[in-house]
CSV table of C-alpha atoms in Angstrom, one decimal:
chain,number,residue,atom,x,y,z
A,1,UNK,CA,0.0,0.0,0.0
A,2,UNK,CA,1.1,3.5,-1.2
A,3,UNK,CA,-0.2,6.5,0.3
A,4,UNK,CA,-0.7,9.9,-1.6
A,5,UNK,CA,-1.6,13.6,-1.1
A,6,UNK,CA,-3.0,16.1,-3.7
A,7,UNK,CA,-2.6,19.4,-3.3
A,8,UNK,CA,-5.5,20.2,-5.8
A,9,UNK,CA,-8.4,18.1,-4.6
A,10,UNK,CA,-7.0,18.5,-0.5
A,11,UNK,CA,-7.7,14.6,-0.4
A,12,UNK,CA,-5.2,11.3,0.5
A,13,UNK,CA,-5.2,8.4,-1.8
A,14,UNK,CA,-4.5,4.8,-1.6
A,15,UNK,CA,-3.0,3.1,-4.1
A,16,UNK,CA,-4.9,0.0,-3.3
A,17,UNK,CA,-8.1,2.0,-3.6
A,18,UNK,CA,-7.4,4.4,-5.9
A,19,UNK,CA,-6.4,2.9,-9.5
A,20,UNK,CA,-6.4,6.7,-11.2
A,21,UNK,CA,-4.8,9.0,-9.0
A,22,UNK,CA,-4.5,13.3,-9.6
A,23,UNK,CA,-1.8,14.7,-11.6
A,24,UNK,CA,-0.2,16.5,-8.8
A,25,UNK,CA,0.1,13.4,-6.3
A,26,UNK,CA,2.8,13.1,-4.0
A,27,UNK,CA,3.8,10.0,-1.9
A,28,UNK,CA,3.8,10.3,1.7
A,29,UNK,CA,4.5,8.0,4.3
A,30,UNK,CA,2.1,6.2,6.7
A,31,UNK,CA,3.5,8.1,9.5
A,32,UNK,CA,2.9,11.6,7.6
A,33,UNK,CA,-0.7,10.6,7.4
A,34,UNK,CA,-1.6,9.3,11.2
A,35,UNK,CA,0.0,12.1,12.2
A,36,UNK,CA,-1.7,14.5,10.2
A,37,UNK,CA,-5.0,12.5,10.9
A,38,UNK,CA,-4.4,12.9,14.8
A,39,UNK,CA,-3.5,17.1,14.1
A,40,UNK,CA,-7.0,17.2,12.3
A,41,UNK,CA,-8.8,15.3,14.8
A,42,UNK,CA,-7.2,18.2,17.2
A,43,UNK,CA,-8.5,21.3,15.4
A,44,UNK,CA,-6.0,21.7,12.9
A,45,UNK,CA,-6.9,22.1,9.0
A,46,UNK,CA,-4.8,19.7,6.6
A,47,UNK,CA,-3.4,22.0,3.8
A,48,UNK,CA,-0.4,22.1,1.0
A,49,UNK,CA,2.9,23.6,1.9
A,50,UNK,CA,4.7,25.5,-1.4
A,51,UNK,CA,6.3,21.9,-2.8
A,52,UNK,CA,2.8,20.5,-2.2
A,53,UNK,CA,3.3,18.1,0.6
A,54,UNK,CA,0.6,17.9,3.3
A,55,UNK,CA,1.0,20.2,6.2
A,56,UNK,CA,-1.2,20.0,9.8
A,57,UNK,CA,-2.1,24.5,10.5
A,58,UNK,CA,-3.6,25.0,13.6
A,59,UNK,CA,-6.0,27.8,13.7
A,60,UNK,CA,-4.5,31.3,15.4
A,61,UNK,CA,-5.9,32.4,18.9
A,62,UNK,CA,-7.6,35.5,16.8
A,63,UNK,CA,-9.3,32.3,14.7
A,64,UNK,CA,-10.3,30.1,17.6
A,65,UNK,CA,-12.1,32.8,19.5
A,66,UNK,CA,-14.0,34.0,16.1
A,67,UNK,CA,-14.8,30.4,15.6
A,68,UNK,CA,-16.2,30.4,19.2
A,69,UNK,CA,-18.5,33.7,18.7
A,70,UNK,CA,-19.5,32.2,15.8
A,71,UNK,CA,-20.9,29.2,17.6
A,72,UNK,CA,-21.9,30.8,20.4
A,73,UNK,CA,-24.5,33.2,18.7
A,74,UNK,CA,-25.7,30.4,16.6
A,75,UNK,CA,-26.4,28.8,20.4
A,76,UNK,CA,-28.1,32.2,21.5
A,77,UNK,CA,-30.4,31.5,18.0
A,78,UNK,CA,-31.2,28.1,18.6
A,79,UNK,CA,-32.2,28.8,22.5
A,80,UNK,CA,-34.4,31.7,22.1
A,81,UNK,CA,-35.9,29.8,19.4
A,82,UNK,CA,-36.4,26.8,21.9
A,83,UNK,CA,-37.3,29.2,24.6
A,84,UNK,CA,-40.0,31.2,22.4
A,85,UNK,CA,-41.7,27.6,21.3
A,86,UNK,CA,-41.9,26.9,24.7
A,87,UNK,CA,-43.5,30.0,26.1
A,88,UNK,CA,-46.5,29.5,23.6
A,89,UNK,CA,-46.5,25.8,23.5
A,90,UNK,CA,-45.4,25.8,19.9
A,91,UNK,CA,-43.9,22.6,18.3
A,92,UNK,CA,-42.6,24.5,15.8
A,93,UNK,CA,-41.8,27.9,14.0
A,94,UNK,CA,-44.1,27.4,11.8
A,95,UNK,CA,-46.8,27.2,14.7
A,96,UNK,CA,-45.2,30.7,15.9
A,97,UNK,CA,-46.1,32.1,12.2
A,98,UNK,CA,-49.1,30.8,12.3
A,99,UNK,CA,-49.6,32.8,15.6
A,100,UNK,CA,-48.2,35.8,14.2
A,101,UNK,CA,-50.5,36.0,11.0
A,102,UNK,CA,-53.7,35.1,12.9
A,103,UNK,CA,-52.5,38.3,15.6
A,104,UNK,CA,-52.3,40.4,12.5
A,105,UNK,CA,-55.4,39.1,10.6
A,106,UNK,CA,-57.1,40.0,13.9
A,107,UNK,CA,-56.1,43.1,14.7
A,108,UNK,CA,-57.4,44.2,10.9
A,109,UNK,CA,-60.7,42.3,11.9
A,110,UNK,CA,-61.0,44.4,14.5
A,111,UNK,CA,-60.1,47.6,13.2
A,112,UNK,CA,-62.3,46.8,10.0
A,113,UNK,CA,-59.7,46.5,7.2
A,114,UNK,CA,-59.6,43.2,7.2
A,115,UNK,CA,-60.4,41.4,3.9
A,116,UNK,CA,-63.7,39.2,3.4
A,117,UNK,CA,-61.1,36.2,3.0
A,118,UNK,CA,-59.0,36.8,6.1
A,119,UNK,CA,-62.4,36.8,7.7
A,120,UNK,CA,-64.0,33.8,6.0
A,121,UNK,CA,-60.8,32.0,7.1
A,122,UNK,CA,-61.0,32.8,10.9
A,123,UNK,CA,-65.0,31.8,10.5
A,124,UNK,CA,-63.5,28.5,8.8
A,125,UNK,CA,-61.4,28.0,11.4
A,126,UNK,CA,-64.1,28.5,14.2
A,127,UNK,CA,-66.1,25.9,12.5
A,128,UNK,CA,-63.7,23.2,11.6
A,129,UNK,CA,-62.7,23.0,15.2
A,130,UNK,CA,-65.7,23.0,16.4
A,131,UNK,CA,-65.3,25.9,19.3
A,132,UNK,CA,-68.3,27.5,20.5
A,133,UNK,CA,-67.4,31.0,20.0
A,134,UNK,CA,-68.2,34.1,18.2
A,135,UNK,CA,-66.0,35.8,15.9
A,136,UNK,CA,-65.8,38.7,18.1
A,137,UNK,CA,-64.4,36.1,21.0
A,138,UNK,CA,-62.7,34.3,19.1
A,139,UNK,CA,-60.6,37.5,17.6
A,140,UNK,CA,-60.1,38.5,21.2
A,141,UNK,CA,-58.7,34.9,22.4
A,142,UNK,CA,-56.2,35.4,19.0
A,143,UNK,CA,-55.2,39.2,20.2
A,144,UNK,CA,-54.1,38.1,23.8
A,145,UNK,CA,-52.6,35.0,22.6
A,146,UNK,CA,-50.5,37.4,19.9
A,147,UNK,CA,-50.1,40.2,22.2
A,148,UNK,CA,-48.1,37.7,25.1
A,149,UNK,CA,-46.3,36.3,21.7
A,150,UNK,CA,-45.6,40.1,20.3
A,151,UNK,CA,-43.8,40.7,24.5
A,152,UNK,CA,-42.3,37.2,24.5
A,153,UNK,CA,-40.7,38.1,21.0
A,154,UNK,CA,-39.3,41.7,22.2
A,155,UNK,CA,-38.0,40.3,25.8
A,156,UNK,CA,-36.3,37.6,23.7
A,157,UNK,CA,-34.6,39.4,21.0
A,158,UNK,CA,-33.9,42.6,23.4
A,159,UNK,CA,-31.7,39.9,25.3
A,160,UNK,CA,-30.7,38.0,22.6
A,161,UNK,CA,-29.5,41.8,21.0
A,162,UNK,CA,-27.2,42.7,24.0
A,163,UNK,CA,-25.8,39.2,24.5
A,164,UNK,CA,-25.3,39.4,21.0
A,165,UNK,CA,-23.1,42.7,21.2
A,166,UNK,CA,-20.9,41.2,24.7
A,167,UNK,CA,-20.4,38.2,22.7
A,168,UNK,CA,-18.9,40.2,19.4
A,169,UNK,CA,-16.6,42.0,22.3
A,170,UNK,CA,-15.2,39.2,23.9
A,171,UNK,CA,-12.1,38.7,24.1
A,172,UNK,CA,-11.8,35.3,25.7
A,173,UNK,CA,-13.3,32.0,25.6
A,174,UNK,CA,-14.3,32.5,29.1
A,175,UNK,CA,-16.0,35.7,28.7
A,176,UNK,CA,-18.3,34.3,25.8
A,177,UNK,CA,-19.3,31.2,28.3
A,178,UNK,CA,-20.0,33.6,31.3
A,179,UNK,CA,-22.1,35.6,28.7
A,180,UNK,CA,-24.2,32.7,27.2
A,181,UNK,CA,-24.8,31.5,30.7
A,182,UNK,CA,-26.0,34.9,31.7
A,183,UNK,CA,-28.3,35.1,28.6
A,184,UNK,CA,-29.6,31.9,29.4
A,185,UNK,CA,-30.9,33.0,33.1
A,186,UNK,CA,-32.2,36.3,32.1
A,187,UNK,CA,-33.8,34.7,29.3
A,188,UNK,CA,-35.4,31.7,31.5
A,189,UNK,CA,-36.0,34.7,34.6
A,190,UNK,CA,-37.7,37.0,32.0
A,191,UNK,CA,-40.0,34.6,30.0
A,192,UNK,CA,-41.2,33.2,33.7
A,193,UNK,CA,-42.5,36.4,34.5
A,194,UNK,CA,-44.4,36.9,31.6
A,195,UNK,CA,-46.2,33.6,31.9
A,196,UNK,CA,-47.1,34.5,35.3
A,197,UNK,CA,-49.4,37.1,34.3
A,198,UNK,CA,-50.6,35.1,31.5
């Protein structure tokens, strides 16, 4: 078995495996490549040096923490997300969508703009699940369920925004863990008060 590296593609060959191998193939040893397997499996990316040989390159510190904002935010997204689901008892977003148009279809129902469709739909809905209710109640039942989604939404992203901006000024790993956890309680803190006036 002969091992190989190409520059072009970024990949390792076997010549056991691989009967057609890239132009720019260079044989490396079996050492070269557990090696280089166990720098990758540490963080490092696999790239060319200038004769094209295989070379482990560890991120910088200045990459490492960008990479960790990076994530972290994506965490702050994915937990106000969870956290907003939960507040309405949504499964979903698309539930939460749902929530949101209905809020707006009422609010023109009640101010009289809304369109004969947008009210046929809500009569439809009335109907089809069967709830003994007039438009009028059933309007107001959609307006406090969208107004408590409409504060859950601002409390949410008003956090989310400001953990945001403490995350984007971090200058530590540390500092962006001590912020996410801090998100997390004022987020779980805030979103219990509001459901205890619900």
């Amino acid at each position: 078995m002969t091992l190989y590296y190409s520059a072009r593609t970024g990949g390792f060959y076997d010549s056991h495996l691989h009967k057609t191998l890239p132009h720019d193939a260079i044989e490396i040893s079996t050492q070269t490549h557990q090696a280089l397997l166990k720098d990758n499996a540490q963080g490092a990316q696999i790239e060319a040096n200038a004769e094209g040989y295989p070379q482990a390159v560890f991120p910088t510190q200045n990459q490492m923490l960008a990479l960790a904002k990076e994530a972290a935010l994506a965490r702050l997204t994915d937990m106000t997300r969870s956290q907003l689901q939960q507040a309405i008892g949504a499964s979903d977003e698309s539930e939460i969508m749902i929530c949101l148009y209905q809020y707006r279809t009422a609010l023109a129902i009640q101010a009289g703009t809304a369109t004969q469709d947008e009210q046929t739909a809500f009569e439809r809905e009335i109907e089809a699940c069967a709830l003994n209710e007039s438009l009028e109640s059933f309007c107001t039942d959609v307006l406090n369920k969208g107004a408590r989604l409409m504060q859950i939404i601002g409390i949410t992203q008003g956090l989310k925004h400001r953990a945001a901006q403490t995350i984007n000024q971090a200058s530590s790993q540390a500092e962006i863990e001590t912020c996410e956890q801090d998100f997390k309680s004022r987020l779980t803190l805030a979103l219990a008060s509001v459901m205890e006036h619900v």
